[in-house]
XYZ file of C-alpha atoms in Angstrom:
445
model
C 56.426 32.969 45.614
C 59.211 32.996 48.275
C 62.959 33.843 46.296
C 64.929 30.336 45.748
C 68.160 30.754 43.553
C 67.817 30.192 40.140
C 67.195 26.860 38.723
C 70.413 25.468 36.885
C 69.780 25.464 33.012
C 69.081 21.271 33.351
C 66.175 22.095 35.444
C 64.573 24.451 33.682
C 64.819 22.425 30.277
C 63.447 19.350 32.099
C 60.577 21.837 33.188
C 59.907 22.830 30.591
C 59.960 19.438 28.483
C 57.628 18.515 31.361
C 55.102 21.301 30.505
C 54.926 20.889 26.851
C 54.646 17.338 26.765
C 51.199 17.682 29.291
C 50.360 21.371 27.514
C 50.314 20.635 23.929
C 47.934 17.498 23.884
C 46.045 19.406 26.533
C 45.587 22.553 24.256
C 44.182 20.133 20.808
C 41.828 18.328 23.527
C 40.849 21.680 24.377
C 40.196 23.113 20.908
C 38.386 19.552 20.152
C 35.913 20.201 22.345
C 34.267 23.350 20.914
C 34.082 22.142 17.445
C 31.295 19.520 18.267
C 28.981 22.655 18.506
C 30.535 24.182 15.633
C 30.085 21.352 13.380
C 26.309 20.593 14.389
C 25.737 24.131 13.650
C 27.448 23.708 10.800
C 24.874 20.948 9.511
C 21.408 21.993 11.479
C 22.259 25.097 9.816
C 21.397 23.629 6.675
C 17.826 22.628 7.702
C 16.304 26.145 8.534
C 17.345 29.493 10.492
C 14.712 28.073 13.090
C 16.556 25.109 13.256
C 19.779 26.675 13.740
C 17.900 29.270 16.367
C 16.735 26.279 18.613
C 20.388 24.425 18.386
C 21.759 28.177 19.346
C 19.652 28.359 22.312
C 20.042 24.679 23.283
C 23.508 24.202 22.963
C 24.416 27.178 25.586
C 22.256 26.015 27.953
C 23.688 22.717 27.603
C 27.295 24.147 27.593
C 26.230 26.337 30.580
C 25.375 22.907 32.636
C 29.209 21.637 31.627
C 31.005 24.481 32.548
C 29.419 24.887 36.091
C 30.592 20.703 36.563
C 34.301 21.677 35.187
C 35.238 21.170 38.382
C 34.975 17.330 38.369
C 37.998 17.792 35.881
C 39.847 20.252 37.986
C 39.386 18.527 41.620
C 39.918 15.456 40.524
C 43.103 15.958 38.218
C 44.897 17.597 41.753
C 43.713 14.894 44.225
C 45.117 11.930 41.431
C 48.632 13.710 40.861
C 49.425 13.874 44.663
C 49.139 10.220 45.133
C 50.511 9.729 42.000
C 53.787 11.435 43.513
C 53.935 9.922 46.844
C 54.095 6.748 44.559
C 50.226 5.034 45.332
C 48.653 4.668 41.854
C 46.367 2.230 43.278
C 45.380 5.005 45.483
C 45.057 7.032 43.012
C 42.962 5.757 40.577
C 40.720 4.688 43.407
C 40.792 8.646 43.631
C 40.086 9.012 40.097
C 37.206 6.291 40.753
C 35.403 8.698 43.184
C 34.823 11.058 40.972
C 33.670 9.624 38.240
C 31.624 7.993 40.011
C 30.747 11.423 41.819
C 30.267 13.005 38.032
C 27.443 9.840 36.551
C 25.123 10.843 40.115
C 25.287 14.625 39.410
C 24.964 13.599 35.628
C 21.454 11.347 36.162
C 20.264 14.575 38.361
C 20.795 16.696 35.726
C 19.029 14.852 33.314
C 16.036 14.466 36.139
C 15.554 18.266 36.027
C 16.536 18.772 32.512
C 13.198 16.615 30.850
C 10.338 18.192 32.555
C 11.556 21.569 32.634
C 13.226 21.782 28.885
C 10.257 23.811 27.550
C 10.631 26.198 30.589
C 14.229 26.527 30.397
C 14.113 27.473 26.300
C 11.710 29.680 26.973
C 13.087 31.252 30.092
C 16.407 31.629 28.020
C 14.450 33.950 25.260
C 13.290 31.236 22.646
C 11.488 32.670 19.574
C 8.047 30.919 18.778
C 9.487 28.957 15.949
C 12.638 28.155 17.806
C 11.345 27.030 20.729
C 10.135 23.430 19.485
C 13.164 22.860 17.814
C 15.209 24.087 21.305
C 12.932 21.642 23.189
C 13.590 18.930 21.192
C 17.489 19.026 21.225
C 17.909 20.108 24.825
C 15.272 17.012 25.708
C 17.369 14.465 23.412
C 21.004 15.936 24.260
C 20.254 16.143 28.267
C 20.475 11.742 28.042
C 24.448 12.781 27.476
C 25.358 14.924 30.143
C 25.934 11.975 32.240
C 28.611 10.575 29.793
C 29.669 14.361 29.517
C 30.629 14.509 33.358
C 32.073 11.371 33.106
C 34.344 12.868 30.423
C 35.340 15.326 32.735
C 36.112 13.504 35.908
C 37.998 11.005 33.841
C 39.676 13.403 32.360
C 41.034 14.914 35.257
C 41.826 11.136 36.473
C 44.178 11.009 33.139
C 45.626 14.287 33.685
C 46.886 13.248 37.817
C 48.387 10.380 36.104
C 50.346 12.777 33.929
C 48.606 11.598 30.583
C 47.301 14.462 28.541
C 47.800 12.205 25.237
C 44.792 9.987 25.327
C 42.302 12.824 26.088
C 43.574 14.046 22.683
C 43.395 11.173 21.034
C 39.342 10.599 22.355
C 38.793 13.909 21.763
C 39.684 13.869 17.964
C 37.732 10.384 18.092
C 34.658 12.476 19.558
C 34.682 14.992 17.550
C 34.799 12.358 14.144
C 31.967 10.503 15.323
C 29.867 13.204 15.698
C 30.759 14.874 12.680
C 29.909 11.303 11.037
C 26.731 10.468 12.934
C 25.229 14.103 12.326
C 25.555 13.757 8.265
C 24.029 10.572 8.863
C 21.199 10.786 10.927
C 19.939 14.547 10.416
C 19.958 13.700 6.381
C 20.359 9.759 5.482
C 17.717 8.907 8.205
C 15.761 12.598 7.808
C 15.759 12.742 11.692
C 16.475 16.435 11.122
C 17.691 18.411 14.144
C 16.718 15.238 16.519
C 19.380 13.741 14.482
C 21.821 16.218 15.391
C 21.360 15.759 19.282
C 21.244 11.655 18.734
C 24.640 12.184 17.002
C 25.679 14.156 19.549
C 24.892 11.625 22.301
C 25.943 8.564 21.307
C 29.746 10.002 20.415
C 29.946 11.549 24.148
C 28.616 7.929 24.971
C 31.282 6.328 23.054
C 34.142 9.106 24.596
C 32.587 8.302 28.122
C 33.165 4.609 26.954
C 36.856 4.814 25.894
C 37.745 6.907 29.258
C 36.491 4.221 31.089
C 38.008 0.910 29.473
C 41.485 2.916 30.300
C 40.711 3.830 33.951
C 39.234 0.351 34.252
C 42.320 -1.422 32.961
C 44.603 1.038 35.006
C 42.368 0.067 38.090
C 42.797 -3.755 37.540
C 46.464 -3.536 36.715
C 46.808 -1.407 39.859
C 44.541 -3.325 42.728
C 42.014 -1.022 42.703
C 39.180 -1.189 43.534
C 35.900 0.316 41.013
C 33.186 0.257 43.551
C 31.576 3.310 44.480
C 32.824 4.717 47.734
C 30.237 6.499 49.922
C 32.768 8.712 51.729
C 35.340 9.121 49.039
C 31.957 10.622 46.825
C 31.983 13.177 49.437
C 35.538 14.263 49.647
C 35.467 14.355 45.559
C 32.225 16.703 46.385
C 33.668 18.906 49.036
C 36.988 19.212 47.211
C 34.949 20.413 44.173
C 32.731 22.514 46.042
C 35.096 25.771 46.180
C 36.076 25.526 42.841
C 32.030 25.349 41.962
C 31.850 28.823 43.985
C 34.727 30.041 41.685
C 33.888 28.810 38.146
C 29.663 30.575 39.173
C 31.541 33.258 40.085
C 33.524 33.966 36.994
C 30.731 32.552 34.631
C 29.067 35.848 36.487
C 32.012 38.164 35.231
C 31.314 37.030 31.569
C 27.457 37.150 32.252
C 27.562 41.255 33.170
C 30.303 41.491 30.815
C 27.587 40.479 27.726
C 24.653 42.064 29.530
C 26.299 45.395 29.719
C 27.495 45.433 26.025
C 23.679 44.354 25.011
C 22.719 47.402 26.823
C 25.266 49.496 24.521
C 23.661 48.497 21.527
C 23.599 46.062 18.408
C 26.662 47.203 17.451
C 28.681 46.834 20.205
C 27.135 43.205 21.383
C 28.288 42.207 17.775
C 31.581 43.241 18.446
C 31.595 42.191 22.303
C 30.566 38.805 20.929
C 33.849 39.170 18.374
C 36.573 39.986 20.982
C 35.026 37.411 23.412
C 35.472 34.818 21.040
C 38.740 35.625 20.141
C 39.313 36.013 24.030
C 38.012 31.991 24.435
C 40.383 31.076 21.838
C 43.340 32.583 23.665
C 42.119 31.351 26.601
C 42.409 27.901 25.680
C 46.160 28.310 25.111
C 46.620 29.572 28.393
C 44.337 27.186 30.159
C 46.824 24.191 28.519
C 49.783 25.230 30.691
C 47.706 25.713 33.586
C 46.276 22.186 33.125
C 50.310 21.476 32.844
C 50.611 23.118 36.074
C 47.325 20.959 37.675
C 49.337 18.004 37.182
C 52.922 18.777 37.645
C 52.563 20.376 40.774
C 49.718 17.945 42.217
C 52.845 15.487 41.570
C 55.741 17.314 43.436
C 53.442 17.941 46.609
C 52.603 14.119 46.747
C 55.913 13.808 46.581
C 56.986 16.181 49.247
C 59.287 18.116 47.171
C 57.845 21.859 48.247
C 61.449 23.102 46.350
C 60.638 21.210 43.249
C 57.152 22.695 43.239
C 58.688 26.148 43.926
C 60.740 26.205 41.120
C 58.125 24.453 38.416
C 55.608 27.093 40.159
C 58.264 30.039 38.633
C 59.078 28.520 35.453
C 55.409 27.843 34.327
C 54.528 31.727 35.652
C 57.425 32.587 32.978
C 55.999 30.290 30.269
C 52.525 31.912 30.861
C 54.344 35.231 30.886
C 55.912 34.725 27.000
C 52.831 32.738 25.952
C 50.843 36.143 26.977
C 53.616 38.020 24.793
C 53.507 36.193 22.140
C 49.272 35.738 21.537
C 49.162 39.816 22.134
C 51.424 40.248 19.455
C 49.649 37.901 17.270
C 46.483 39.379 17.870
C 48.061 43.497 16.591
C 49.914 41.534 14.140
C 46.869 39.798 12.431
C 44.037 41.988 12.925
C 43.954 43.543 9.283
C 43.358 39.508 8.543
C 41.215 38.564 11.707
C 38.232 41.178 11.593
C 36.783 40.929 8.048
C 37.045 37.200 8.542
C 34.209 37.944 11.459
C 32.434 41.054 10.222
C 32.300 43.490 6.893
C 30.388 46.075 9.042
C 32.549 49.388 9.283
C 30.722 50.384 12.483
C 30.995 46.751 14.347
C 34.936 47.012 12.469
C 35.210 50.344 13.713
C 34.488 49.642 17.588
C 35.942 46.468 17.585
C 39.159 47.599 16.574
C 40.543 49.548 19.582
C 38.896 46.420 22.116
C 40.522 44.234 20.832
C 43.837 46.060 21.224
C 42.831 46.308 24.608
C 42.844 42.545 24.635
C 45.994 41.999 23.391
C 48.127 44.391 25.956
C 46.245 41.879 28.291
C 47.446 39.145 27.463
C 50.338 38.873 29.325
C 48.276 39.570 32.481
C 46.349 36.538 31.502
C 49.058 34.144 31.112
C 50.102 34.746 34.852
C 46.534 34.868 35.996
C 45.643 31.045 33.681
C 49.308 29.739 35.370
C 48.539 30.491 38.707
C 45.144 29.507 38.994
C 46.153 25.973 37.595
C 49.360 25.812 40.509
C 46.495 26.833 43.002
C 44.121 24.524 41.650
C 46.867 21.234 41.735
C 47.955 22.507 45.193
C 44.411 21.659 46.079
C 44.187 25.349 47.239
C 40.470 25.471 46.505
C 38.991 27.683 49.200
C 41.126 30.219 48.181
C 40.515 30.606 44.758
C 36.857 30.846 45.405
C 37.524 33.735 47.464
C 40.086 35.156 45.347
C 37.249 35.047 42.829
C 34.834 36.522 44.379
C 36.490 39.298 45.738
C 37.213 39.768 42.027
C 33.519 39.721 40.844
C 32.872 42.570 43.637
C 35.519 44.537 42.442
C 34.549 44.081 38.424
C 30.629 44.063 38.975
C 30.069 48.055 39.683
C 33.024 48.964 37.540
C 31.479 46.828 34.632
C 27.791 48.690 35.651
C 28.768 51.798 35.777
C 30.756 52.050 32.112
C 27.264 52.981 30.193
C 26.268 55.305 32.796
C 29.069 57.466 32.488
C 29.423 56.961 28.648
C 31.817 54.640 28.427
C 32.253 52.113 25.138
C 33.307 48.905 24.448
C 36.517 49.786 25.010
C 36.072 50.311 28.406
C 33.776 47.553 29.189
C 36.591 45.988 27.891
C 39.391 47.926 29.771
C 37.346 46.698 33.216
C 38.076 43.488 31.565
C 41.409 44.188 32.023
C 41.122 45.415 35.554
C 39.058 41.960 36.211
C 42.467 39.987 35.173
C 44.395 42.389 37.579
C 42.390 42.186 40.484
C 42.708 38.411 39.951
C 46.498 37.964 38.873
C 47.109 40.436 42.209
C 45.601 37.893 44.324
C 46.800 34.891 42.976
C 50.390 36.169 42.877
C 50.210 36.984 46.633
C 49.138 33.706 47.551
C 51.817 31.660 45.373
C 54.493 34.419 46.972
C 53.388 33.689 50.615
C 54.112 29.670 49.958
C 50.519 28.794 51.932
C 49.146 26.472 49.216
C 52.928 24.695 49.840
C 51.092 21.719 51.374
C 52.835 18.361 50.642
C 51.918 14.804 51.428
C 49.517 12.310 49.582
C 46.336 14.217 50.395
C 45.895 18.107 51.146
């Protein structure tokens, strides 16, 4: 970032009113989302360990097919912000419009490949015998949501350009009831079992899909714009979410070696890998909220063409992510005696999970820069460089990562390359956001 005097003390407090007004609803819809797998496991768990076994298996695959689409969310959230701020909501909902319309065709193609290859896929992913039916089964029944899933996405992203991180919340908690409600009911009152679950599990992403839509649609009417789909407005939305596609592979691939390497370590240490990551997630969502803040604010002041404005909310979210980093490090030293028996009563999984997760926490900070910048990046519509920026970072972590078992290294340092990842990555987004190239203002990039 180029040097610009300080912001006057007005400024800063409307920036920052401005970030936790869009990162605090952004953070619960965040946390919402998770807990749908928590609470089927919650109930399938009830019906069997084979049960549970097959929703295990199911549900990442399923999860692994919505991360790799995240971009819909992220694209789309950036290209509706800058019209919002060069003042066209018409045009931008008829952005918005694009990609959801973009997410329900990658949505119905998923689903294509999804039904004839389910018992493959289960089986592919390490399925026991008796878990395998049970995987089939929900992966079959829970593939006829992904469309509304993507649709979730995109029009999430569509809510976020228009500034609105409130009624993603507010779906989000309605999601998350329904299922909860519909699983009780239809894996036990109707004795569906775990086809229940996945039923449950559709029809409330059907029903958020639903309630995304009757707001965009009203927006669009109220607006002038139009809801048709748009052959070559599809393909910007595709293009623009192509590079951010090549990024989110490429750090899905970080967290892939990451696991495979501590598997290779032993039980132990993939017990307490699987610990720390978790934890990890869980920070990372509060991080992720002030990026998604940073998505839409800045999206906003490059529409606008205020490159100064978008200077100056760049630095003050960079400091937010900075303290944020602070503060969930000391957290995590503060409240380990409390956090690691609620996870484990194994001394030896206690015992090396311990110093990683100190690791973790001196990382923090280097993680609320890195989660910051990649959301200013990401509403600057500065896609191809992120997917560089990202894999650059995957070359750099990959033999690092490999080469921790060979030469005796622990958890600790797998997790200490971890830490070198978020360098590697925070180094390269900082030099872009200091050299001003993603400055690009106007209504489109």
């Amino acid at each position: 970032m180029t040097q610009a005097p300080t912001a006057p003390k007005a400024l800063r407090r409307r920036h920052d009113r401005e970030i936790v007004a869009l990162a605090l609803p952004a953070f619960g819809a965040l946390v919402a989302e998770p807990l749908f797998v928590m609470v089927d496991s919650a109930i399938v768990g009830h019906l069997g360990t084979p049960q549970l076994a097959g929703l295990g298996v199911a549900a990442a695959l399923l999860m692994t097919a919505v991360s790799v689409f995240v971009f819909l969310a992220y694209a789309t959230t950036a290209a509706v912000a800058r019209r919002v701020g060069a003042g066209d909501l018409a045009a931008a909902i008829r952005q918005g419009m694009d990609g959801i319309w973009l997410a329900l065709l990658l949505g119905i193609a998923v689903v294509v490949v999804t039904l004839p290859t389910a018992p493959w896929l289960v089986q592919a992913f390490g399925a026991s015998d008796t878990a395998a039916p049970y995987a089939t089964t929900y992966l079959r029944i829970s593939s006829l949501g992904i469309p509304a899933m993507l649709i979730v996405l995109a029009a999430t992203g569509v809510l976020r350009g228009l500034q609105d991180t409130r009624t993603p919340l507010y779906v989000a908690i309605g999601g998350f009831a329904a299922n909860a409600a519909l699983n009780v009911g239809l894996v036990y009152g109707a004795g569906l079992g775990i086809a229940g679950s996945a039923w449950g599990t559709v029809i409330a992403q059907a029903g958020m899909a639903a309630a995304y839509l009757i707001v965009v649609v009203r927006g669009a009417r109220r607006h002038g714009a139009s809801l048709r789909p748009d052959a070559a407005g599809i393909r910007a939305s595709a293009q623009a979410g192509v590079p951010l596609l090549v990024r989110t592979l490429s750090l899905r691939a970080v967290l892939m070696i990451a696991t495979a390497v501590a598997a290779r370590m032993g039980d132990t240490e993939i017990a307490a890998h699987q610990i720390v990551l978790s934890l990890w997630s869980l920070m990372a969502f509060a991080l992720d909220a002030i990026a998604i803040a940073g998505q839409a604010i800045i999206g906003r002041y490059l529409g606008a063409g205020d490159a100064e404005g978008a200077r100056q909310a760049c630095r003050r979210m960079v400091q937010w992510g900075i303290a944020s980093g602070v503060v969930l490090g000391i957290l995590v030293v503060a409240s380990r005696p409390l956090l690691i028996p609620l996870f484990t009563s194994d001394s030896a999984v206690h015992d090396t999970l311990l110093p990683a997760l100190l690791v973790v926490a001196v990382s923090q900070p280097i993680a609320g820069v890195v989660f910051v910048l990649d959301g200013v990046l990401m509403g600057a519509g500065d896609g191809p460089y992120l997917a560089w920026a990202m894999l650059v970072t995957l070359a750099v972590f990959a033999p690092v990562a490999l080469l921790v078992p060979m030469l005796g290294g622990g958890l600790t340092a797998l997790w200490w390359a971890m830490t070198l990842m978020m360098t590697v990555r925070m180094l390269t987004l900082w030099l872009r956001a200091r050299s001003g190239r993603w400055i690009v203002t106007g209504a489109t990039r």
